[in-house]
């Protein structure tokens, strides 16, 4: 276990470095400048700004300074927001994204697993068809359609929840429901596939032959293994949700990381874009490691391979 | 018995749902609760980039600065486009070059520190300091030697035309007569910043200085900052130290940065905000039909136009440029595409009547016959032989639709084929800066109520020109206007300059903007302003308007 964790940690550092370098190089190759505006920025002002933010230094020097800043948890200021640190932005927005992501994941699992199980347990029946169709619908409807629709129904017409903002304790419901419904489609499809494959295996036949009831067979024997592909999907999905969903956050005016992520890329707020990208990379690595550990626990044949 | 259990479960579920619905749907509206507490909830477009008003460049920032700070001159609550006494109670000038401002003896910062003329001197020194790289430093160039100091050719700030005679008297010396100075001074680049706070939190010219954080920031406006949560809200409360605090009726303003106009409109209908910043174009007609009581449309000092790269071979000929302009049916674009009440441009300077500028030329028109004739005269009868080029736009649905309409008008009226090339914002700006375009969309908003804010950029070599166009006579007229103290004569000179500009057509003006927004009936005292200036001390919430249910029954998006 220790060896596995140490190995993953070292691999993680390499991956994060690679992500940083790729992001940095892409930014530098971009034909735009963070210091452009609708109005012309005088050349002397541009030069002063470039010097202040270190853009006049060689690439390698800039890269090293950034690596040092992020590695020592002392991230630089946002290029486009004077007086505002990357750390400040992330520390304000990340908890909001977490508050949306956790319920969204739970909703996705609560809807997706039963839906997938129903479809898998009654293959090629009406139940299978409607469950699969519902899951496909969830996958196909984009969040910019589903979000406003949910806001209209539960916000404007029924007035159960606020349509926008992050002021009341219940403001997480509609955006989380939007995200949860979309991801529940993927969860249902993966559950159905995994469960059907598992139910066709020999050990299930053995369990049935020994007289185990169907619920015991499904819940105790099959579902554990059937969840493995779902777990693989949940790792990056959780990381993605935790770093915010730009569309959902915009539709519901949620002050999460998603809005910052996209706007920093569009506006060439380089330091903020790098900061959020690195956070995303770290989360993906952590969740993938957790997934590996859980998979090993669920299926000892897999084991912890470093 | 199984069915009775099921029935019972169903009954409990339905009952619970009904109870939930009754409880939730009768929640008090956020705006109503806020109105009771004299708290204004205001949509404010996008998140602010900074609260350091000397490095800020945006309009949403200006909306907040108007609450937190005040210049020597302030917008008049009855007519925000008119200058009224602000931090200065009075002023005088004999020649529009030498100005004396008398500050209020009771002027204070929001922490109780006295506000003096020295604060203004220090503030202007900071914004002009080249190390700060303030993009709006040029707004202070009318001050004698300010440009030289800002560009680093002059090191001694005492040579700049600003002097504190005593704590409450400030003297400004300008490079030339400027009858419109007072209007210019309502821009936030002329506002004071708190020296005692900035120096406490870091270096004077350090952009990373944390003086703008909530808890640190000190202003001299009618409100003081209490909270700033990025992309969530910015809250200001009434400033008890403000010299005119007695007339301020709002206790609190919450600025809500809602980037999406459809989300903002939904929030408005749901009673989350008192007023939107804008409205989605497709809904404007619906509001005009069904909710006139909440719809407001105000002309603003902004113009939509196309730049023409006059260095491109086929666009060097003024007849071609004129033909391109004459072939555009602006009314058609406004009535069939935009449908928000914009005004077709008659010249470049928008709404000249609001600037007392009757000398403005009104030469822009739709004349396809004349356009065709000019094109033929230029050697392209029916567009034959005219090289293909692209209209450069930045990624935005409205720009695309307008460009498609123009593409069709030029094809139909001139016989020429053009393409549309869209780029993301940053790339588009760079293309424009490098003049990698033939024709590109642009817009310009005035910084102060004077035609010069639209005309000076077309001088030879100006950084905002970006068309390659140059005209010595035009430059000369602009320079002459800068030396003319008589307001009427000066505007005549500017009118002549604008006539030359429109005669040479390095740009094609399309329309003058309007700001369309929705505002709840209880919000009173908000006056229209072509510069979108706000005098919050005149705004208030009328409690008598409160009524339930207060959701705005607007059409569904």
Short mmCIF file of N, CA, C and O in Angstrom, two decimals, chain B residues 17 62 118 176 228 284 292 294 321 338 341 351 431 458 517 552:
data_model
loop_
_atom_site.label_atom_id
_atom_site.label_comp_id
_atom_site.label_asym_id
_atom_site.label_seq_id
_atom_site.Cartn_x
_atom_site.Cartn_y
_atom_site.Cartn_z
N UNK B 17 -46.21 16.66 -0.78
CA UNK B 17 -45.90 17.51 -1.94
C UNK B 17 -46.73 18.80 -1.92
O UNK B 17 -46.21 19.89 -2.16
N UNK B 62 -17.33 51.18 -13.27
CA UNK B 62 -17.78 52.57 -13.10
C UNK B 62 -19.08 52.62 -12.28
O UNK B 62 -19.28 53.52 -11.47
N UNK B 118 -4.77 67.99 -1.05
CA UNK B 118 -3.52 67.23 -1.21
C UNK B 118 -3.81 65.78 -1.64
O UNK B 118 -3.00 65.18 -2.33
N UNK B 176 -4.62 73.73 -22.68
CA UNK B 176 -5.37 74.65 -23.54
C UNK B 176 -6.75 74.83 -22.95
O UNK B 176 -7.10 74.19 -21.96
N UNK B 228 -17.14 41.79 -0.71
CA UNK B 228 -16.95 41.53 -2.14
C UNK B 228 -16.66 40.05 -2.33
O UNK B 228 -15.59 39.58 -1.96
N UNK B 284 -37.08 41.83 -25.79
CA UNK B 284 -37.39 43.26 -25.69
C UNK B 284 -38.77 43.57 -26.24
O UNK B 284 -39.56 44.31 -25.63
N UNK B 292 -44.61 47.24 -20.23
CA UNK B 292 -44.04 48.57 -20.45
C UNK B 292 -43.65 49.24 -19.14
O UNK B 292 -42.76 50.08 -19.10
N UNK B 294 -42.11 48.14 -16.63
CA UNK B 294 -40.79 47.81 -16.09
C UNK B 294 -39.68 48.00 -17.12
O UNK B 294 -38.50 47.88 -16.81
N UNK B 321 -15.15 53.15 -50.53
CA UNK B 321 -15.54 53.19 -49.12
C UNK B 321 -16.91 53.83 -48.96
O UNK B 321 -17.75 53.37 -48.18
N UNK B 338 -32.04 43.85 -35.01
CA UNK B 338 -31.73 44.24 -33.63
C UNK B 338 -33.01 44.45 -32.81
O UNK B 338 -33.13 43.96 -31.70
N UNK B 341 -34.66 49.29 -30.58
CA UNK B 341 -34.84 50.74 -30.53
C UNK B 341 -33.58 51.54 -30.77
O UNK B 341 -33.53 52.74 -30.48
N UNK B 351 -26.14 60.79 -30.83
CA UNK B 351 -27.08 61.72 -30.18
C UNK B 351 -26.47 63.11 -29.96
O UNK B 351 -26.30 63.56 -28.82
N UNK B 431 -5.78 41.08 -34.19
CA UNK B 431 -5.89 41.28 -35.66
C UNK B 431 -6.15 42.74 -35.98
O UNK B 431 -5.59 43.30 -36.93
N UNK B 458 -9.19 59.50 -34.37
CA UNK B 458 -8.93 59.36 -35.82
C UNK B 458 -7.77 60.23 -36.29
O UNK B 458 -7.47 60.28 -37.48
N UNK B 517 -33.18 48.01 -20.34
CA UNK B 517 -33.14 47.20 -19.12
C UNK B 517 -34.52 47.18 -18.47
O UNK B 517 -35.41 47.97 -18.83
N UNK B 552 -42.56 39.17 -12.01
CA UNK B 552 -42.91 39.93 -13.20
C UNK B 552 -43.41 38.96 -14.27
O UNK B 552 -42.68 38.09 -14.71
#
